Short mmCIF file of C-alpha atoms in Angstrom, two decimals:
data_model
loop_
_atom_site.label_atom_id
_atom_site.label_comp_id
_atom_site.label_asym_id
_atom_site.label_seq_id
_atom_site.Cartn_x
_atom_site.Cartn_y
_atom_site.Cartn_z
CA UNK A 28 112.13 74.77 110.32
CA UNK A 29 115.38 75.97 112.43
CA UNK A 30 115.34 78.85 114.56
CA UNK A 31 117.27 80.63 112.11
CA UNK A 32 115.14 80.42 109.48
CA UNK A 33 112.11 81.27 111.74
CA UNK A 34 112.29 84.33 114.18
CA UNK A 35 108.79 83.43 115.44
CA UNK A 36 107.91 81.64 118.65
CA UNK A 37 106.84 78.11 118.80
CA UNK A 38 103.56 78.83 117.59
CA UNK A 39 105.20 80.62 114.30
CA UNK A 40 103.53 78.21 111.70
CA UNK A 41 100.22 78.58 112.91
CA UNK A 42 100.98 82.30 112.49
CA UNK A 43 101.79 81.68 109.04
CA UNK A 44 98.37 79.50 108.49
CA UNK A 45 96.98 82.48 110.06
CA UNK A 46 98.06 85.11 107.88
CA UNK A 47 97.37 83.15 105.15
CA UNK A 48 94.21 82.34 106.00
CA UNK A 49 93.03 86.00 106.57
CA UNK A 50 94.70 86.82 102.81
CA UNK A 51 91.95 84.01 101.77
CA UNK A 52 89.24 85.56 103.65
CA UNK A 53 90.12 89.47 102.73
CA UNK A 54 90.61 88.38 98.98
CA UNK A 55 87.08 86.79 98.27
CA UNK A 56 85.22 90.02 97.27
CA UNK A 57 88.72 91.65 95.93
CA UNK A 58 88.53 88.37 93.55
CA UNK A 59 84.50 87.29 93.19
CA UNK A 60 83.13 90.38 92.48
CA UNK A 61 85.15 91.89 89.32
CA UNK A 62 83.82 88.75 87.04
CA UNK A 63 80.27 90.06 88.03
CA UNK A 64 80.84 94.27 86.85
CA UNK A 65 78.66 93.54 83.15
CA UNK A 66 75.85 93.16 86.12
CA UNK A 67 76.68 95.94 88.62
CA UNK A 68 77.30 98.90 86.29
CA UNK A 69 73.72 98.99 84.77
CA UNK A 70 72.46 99.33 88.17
CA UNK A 71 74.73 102.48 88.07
CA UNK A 72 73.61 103.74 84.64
CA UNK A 73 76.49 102.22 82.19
CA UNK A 74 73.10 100.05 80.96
CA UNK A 75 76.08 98.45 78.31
CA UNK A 76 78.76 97.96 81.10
CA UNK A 77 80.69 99.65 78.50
CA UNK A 78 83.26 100.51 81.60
CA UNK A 79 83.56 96.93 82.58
CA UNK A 80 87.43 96.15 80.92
CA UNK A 81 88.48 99.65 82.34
CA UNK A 82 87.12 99.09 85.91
CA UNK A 83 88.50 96.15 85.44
CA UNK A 84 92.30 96.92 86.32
CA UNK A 85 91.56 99.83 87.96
CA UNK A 86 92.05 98.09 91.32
CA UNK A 87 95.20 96.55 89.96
CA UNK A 88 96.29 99.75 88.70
CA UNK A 89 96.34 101.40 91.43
CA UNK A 90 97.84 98.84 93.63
CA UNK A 91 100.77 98.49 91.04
CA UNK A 92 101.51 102.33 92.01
CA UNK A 93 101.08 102.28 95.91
CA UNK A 94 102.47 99.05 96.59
CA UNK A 95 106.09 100.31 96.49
CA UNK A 96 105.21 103.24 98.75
CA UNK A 97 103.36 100.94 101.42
CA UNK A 98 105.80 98.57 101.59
CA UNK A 99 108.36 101.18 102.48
CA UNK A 100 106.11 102.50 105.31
CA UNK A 101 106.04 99.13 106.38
CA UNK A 102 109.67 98.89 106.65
CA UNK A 103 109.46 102.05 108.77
CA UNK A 104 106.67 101.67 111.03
CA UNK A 105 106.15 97.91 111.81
CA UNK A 106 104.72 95.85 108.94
CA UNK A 107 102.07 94.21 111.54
CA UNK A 108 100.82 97.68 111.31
CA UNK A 109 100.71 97.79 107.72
CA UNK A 110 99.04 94.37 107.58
CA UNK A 111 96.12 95.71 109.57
CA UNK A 112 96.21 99.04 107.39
CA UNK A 113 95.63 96.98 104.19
CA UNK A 114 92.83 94.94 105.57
CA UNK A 115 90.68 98.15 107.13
CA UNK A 116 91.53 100.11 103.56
CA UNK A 117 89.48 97.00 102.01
CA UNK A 118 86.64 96.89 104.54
CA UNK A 119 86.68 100.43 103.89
CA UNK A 120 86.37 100.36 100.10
CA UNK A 121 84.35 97.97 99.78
CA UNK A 122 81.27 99.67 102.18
CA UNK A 123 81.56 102.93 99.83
CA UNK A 124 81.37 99.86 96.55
CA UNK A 125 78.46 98.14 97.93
CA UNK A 126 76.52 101.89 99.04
CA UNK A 127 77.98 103.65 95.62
CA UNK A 128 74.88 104.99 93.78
CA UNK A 129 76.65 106.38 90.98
CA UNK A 130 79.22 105.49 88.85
CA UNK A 131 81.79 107.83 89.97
CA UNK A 132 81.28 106.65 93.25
CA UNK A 133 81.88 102.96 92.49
CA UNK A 134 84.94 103.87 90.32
CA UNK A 135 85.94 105.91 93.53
CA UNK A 136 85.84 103.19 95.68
CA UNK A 137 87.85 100.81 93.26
CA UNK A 138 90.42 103.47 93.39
CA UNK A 139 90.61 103.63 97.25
CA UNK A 140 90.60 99.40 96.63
CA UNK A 141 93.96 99.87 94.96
CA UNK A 142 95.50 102.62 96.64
CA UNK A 143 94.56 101.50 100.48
CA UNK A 144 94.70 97.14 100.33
CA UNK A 145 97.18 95.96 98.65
CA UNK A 146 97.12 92.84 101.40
CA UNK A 147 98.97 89.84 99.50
CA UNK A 148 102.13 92.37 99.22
CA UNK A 149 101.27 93.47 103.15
CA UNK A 150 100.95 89.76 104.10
CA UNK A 151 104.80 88.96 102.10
CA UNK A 152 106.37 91.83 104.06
CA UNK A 153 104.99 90.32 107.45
CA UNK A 154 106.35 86.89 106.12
CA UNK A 155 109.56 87.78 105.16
CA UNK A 156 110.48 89.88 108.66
CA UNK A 157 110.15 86.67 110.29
CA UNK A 158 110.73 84.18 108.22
CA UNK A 159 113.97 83.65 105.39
CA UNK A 160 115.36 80.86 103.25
CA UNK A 161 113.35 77.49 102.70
CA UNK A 162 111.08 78.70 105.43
CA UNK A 163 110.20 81.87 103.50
CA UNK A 164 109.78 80.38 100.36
CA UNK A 165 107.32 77.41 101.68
CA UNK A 166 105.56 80.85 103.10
CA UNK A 167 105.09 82.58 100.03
CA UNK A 168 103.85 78.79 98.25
CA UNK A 169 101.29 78.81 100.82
CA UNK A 170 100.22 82.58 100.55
CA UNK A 171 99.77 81.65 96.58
CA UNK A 172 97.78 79.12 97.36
CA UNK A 173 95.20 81.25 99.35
CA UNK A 174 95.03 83.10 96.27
CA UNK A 175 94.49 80.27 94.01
CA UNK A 176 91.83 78.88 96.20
CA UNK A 177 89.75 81.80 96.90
CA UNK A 178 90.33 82.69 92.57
CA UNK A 179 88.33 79.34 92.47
CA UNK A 180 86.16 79.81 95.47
CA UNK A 181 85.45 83.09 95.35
CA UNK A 182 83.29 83.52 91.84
CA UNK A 183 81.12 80.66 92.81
CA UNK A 184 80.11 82.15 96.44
CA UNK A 185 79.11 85.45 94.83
CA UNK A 186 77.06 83.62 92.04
CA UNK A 187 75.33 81.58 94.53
CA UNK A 188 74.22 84.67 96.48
CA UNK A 189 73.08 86.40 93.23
CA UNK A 190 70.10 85.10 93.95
CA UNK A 191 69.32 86.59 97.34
CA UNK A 192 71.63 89.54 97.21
CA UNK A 193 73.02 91.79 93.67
CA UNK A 194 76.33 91.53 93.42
CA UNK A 195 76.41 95.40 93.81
CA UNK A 196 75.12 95.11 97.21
CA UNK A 197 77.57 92.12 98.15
CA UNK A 198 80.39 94.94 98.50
CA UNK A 199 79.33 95.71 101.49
CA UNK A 200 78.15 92.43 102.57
CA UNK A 201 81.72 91.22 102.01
CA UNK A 202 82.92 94.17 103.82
CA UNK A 203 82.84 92.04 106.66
CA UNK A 204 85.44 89.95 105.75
CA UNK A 205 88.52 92.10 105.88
CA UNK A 206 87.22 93.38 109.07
CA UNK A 207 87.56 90.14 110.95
CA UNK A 208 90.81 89.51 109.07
CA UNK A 209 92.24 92.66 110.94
CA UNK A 210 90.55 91.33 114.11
CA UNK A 211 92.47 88.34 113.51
CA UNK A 212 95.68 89.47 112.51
CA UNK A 213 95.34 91.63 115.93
CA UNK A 214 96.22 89.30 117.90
CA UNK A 215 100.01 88.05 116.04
CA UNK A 216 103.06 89.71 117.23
CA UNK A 217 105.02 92.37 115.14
CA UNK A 218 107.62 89.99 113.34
CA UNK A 219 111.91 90.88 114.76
CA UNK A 220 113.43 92.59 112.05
CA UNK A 221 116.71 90.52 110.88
CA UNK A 222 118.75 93.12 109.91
CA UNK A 223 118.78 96.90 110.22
CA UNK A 224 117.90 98.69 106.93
CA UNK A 225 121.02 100.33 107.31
CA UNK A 226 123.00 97.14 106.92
CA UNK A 227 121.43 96.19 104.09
CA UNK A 228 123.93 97.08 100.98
CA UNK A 229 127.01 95.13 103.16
CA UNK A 230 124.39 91.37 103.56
CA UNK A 231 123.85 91.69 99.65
CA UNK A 232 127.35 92.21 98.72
CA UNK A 233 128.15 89.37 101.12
CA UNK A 234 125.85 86.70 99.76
CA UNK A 235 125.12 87.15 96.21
CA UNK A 236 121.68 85.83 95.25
CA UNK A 237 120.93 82.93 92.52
CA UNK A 238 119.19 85.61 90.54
CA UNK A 239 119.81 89.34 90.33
CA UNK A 240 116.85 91.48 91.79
CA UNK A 241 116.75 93.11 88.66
CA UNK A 242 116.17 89.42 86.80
CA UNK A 243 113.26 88.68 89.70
CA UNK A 244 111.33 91.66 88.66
CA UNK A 245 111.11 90.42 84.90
CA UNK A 246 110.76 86.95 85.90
CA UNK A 247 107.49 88.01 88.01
CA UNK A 248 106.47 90.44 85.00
CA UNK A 249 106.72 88.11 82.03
CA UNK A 250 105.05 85.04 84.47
CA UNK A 251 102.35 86.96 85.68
CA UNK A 252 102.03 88.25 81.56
CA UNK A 253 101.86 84.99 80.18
CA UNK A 254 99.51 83.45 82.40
CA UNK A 255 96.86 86.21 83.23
CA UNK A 256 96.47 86.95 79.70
CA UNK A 257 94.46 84.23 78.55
CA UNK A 258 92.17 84.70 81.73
CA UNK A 259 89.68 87.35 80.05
CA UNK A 260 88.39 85.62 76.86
CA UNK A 261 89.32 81.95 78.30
CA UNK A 262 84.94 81.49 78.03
CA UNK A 263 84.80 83.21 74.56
CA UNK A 264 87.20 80.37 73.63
CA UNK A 265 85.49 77.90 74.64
CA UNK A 266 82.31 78.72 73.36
CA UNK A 267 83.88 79.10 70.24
CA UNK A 268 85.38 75.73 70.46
CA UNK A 269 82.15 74.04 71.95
CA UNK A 270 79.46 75.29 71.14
CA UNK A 271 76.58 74.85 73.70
CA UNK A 272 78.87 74.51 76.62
CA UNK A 273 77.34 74.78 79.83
CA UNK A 274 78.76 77.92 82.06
CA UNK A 275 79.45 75.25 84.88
CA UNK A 276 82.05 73.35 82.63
CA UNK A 277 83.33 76.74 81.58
CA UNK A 278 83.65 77.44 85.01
CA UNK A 279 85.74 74.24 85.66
CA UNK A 280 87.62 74.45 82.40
CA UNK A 281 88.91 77.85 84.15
CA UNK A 282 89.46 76.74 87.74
CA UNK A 283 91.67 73.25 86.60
CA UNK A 284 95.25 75.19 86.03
CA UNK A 285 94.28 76.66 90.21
CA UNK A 286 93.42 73.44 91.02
CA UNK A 287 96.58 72.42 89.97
CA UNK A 288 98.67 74.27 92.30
CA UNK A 289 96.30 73.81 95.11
CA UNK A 290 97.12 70.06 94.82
CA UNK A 291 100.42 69.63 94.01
CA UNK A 292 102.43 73.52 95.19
CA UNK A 293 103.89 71.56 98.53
CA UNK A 294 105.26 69.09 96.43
CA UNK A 295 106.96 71.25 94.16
CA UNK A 296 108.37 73.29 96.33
CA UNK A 297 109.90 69.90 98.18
CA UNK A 298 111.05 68.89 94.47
CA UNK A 299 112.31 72.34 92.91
CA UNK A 300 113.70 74.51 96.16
CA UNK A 301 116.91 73.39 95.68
CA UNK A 302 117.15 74.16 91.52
CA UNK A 303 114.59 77.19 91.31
CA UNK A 304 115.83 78.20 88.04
CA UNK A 305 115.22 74.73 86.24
CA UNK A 306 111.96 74.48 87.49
CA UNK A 307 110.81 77.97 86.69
CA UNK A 308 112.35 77.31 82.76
CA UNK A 309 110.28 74.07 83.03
CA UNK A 310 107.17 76.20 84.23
CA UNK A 311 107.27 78.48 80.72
CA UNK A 312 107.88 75.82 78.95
CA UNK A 313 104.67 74.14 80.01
CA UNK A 314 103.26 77.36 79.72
CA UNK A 315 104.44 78.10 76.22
CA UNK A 316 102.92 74.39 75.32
CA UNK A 317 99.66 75.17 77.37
CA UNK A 318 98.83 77.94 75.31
CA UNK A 319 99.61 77.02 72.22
CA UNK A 320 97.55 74.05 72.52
CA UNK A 321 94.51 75.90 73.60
CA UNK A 322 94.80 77.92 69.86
CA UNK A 323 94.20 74.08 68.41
CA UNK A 324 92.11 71.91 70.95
CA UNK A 325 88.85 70.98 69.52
CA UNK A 326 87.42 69.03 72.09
CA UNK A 327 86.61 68.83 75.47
CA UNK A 328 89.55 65.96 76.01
CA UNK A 329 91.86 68.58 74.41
CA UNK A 330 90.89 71.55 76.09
CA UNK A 331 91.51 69.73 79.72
CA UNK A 332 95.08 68.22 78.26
CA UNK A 333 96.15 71.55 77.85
CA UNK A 334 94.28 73.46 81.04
CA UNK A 335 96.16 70.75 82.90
CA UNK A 336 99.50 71.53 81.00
CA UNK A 337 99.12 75.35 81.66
CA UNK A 338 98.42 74.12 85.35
CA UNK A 339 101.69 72.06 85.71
CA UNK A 340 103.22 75.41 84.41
CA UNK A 341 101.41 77.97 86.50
CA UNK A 342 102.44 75.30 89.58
CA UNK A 343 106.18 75.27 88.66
CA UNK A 344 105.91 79.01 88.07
CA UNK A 345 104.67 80.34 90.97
CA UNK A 346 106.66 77.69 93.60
CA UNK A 347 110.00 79.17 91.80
CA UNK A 348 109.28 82.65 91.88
CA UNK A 349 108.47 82.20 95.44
CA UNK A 350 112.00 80.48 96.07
CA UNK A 351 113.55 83.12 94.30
CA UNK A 352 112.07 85.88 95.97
CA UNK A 353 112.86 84.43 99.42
CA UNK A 354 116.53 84.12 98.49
CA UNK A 355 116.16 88.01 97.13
CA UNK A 356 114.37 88.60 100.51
CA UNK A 357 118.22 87.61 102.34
CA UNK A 358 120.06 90.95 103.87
CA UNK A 359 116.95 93.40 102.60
CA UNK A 360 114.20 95.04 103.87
CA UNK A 361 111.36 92.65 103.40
CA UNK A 362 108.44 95.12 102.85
CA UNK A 363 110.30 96.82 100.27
CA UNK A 364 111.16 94.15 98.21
CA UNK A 365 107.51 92.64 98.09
CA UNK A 366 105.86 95.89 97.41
CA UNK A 367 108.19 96.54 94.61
CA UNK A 368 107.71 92.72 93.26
CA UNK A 369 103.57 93.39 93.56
CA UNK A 370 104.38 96.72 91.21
CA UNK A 371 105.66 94.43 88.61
CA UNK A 372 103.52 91.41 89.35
CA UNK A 373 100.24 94.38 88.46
CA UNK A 374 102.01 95.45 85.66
CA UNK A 375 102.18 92.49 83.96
CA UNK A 376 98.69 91.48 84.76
CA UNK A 377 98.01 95.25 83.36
CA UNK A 378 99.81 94.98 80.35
CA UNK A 379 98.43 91.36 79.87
CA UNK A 380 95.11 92.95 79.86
CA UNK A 381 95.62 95.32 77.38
CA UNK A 382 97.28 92.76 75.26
CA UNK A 383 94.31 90.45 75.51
CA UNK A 384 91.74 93.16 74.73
CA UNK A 385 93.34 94.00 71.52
CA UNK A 386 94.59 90.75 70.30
CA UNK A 387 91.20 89.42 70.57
CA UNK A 388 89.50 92.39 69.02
CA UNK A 389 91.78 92.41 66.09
CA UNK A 390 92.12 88.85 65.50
CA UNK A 391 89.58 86.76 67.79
CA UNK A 392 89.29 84.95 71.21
CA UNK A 393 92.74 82.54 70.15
CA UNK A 394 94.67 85.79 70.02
CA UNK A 395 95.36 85.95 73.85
CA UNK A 396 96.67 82.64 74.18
CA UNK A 397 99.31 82.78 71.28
CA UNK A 398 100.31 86.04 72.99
CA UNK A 399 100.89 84.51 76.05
CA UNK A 400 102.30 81.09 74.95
CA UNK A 401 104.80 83.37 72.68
CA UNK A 402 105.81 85.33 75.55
CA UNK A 403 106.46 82.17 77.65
CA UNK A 404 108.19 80.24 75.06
CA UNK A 405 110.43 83.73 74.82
CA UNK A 406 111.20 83.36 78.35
CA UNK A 407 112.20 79.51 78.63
CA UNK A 408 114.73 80.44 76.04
CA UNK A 409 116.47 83.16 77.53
CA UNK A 410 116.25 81.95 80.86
CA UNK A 411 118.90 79.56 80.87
CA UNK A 412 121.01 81.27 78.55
CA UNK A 413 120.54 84.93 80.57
CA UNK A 414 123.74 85.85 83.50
CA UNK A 415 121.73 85.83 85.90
CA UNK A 416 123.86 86.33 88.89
CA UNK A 417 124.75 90.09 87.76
CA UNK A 418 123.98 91.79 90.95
CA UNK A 419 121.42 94.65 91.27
CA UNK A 420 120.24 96.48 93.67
CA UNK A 421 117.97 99.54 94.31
#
């Protein structure tokens, strides 16, 4: 890393692990509780868990809407400060979850959960004050791979506790966690800004990006679309491909595309920083293949070919968008751009919800994947053929 591409002291990658790290720790209960609502709610009185798909997005709903806003403020007032605000907004929210005995309460505190974390966008703005170019962008790889791991991770933990502890109650167990993430993230400096906000229309004009801001935002909506919709009714499908299935294998079958990344993101990010835009064209297209193959595998061979396919894709995917978004990230205020590029990244997850939900009431548990697989194979098309260096800005 050279200095210029790191404004932090010596000790600025272990300040990356760090924040990283804490993102892992704050997202387990943001990520290993949600699977686990058809349990909570009758506790609450939904005895169906009829609210279960609604509560479902409802953090990511309201995230989507205040990202924007916080990562302003961030801008503003120091985005250390920010950092720490989105880690005591999820201890916070997730005390009133774990103590809610009513269902308004609960749906309260998922609300505040939106409105007041918001970390992974919190943890990008940090990032990208003090970090830009290849450093940035091996940053951002390693921040998604936090996520991935505690996606995996996270379920497991809170089934294993079941046990001893309702998943209800584990809110506030778990509250814990984001509390000693902000203890943590305490002690880092508050990253040097590398440019004055003021400055910032003159630094894009002056280095136009490989992609338009405008293109990133799609990019990041359609990704996050294609992928995240066939996470809902992934076990449906496989039950209705394999009858009998045990829900450990299920559980695997979903964890292998995570996996993926988790293994091989530092390599392709060494491979692909240099030609983002092949490698994210390459990442639908796997995607697009992925998908469609999970509408016809009939085995359990099969159904790991193509989980593996979709995790080459998801890999590809997520290393390029982070390249991308650190080459965005050059001349403009970092906590802006991230909070905007969360609002889009929860938007498509939203929308892929929706999608999911009536594609596989209308024609079964297949209909998500052909959804998504179409939408990728949409996007590998255009992608290449798209002018993409149109400049944009807000």
């Amino acid at each position: 890393m050279s200095a210029q591409a790191l404004r932090m002291p010596a000790s600025g990658r272990a300040q990356v692990h760090a924040v990283a790290g804490c993102y892992f720790v704050a997202s387990f209960a943001a990520l290993g509780l949600p699977p686990y609502l058809t349990e909570i709610l009758p506790e609450l009185g939904d005895r169906n868990a009829r609210w279960a798909g609604v509560l479902y997005v409802v953090p990511t709903v309201f995230g989507a809407l205040g990202a924007p806003l916080w990562g302003r403020l961030a801008d503003r007032y120091g985005r250390k400060r920010l950092l720490l605000r989105a880690q005591l907004g999820l201890a916070v929210s997730f005390l009133i979850a774990g103590w809610a005995d009513s269902l308004t309460t609960f749906t309260l505190a998922l609300v505040l959960q939106g409105i007041l974390g918001g970390t992974f966008a919190a943890s990008n703005g940090y990032l990208g004050a003090a970090l830009e170019g290849p450093a940035l962008s091996k940053a951002l790889t390693l921040m998604q791979g936090s996520a991935r791991a505690a996606l995996v991770a996270a379920p497991i933990v809170v089934g294993s506790l079941s046990g001893w502890l309702s998943p209800h109650r584990q809110y506030a167990l778990l509250a814990v966690l984001p509390l000693t993430a902000a203890l943590l993230l305490a002690a880092l400096p508050e990253p040097e800004r590398a440019r004055e906000p003021e400055h910032i229309p003159e630094a894009v004009d002056a280095a136009q990006p490989i992609v338009s801001l405008k293109t990133l935002y799609v990019l990041e909506f359609a990704f996050v679309f294609s992928t995240v919709i066939s996470f809902p009714y992934l076990i449906a499908l496989v039950g209705d491909r394999l009858p009998g299935t045990s829900p450990a294998l299920s559980g695997v079958l979903f964890a292998l595309p995570h996996l993926c990344y988790l293994v091989a993101a530092l390599a392709v990010h060494a491979a692909f920083r240099d030609r983002p835009r092949t490698g994210l064209a390459l990442g639908f297209t796997c995607i697009a293949l992925g998908l469609a193959g999970h509408a016809v595998a009939g085995s359990l061979a099969g159904l790991i070919a193509v989980r593996l396919l979709l995790g080459a894709g998801l890999t590809l995917g997520l290393v390029c968008l982070s390249v991308l978004a650190a080459d965005c990230a050059k001349g403009r205020a970092p906590g802006g751009l991230f909070g905007s590029l969360e609002f889009f990244s929860k938007a498509g997850a939203v929308a892929a919800g929706v999608a999911a939900a009536a594609g596989s009431a209308r024609f079964g548990p297949a209909a998500p994947v052909l959804i998504g697989g179409a939408a990728a194979a949409i996007a590998a098309v255009a992608l290449p053929s798209s002018h993409l260096r149109t400049r944009w800005s807000r």
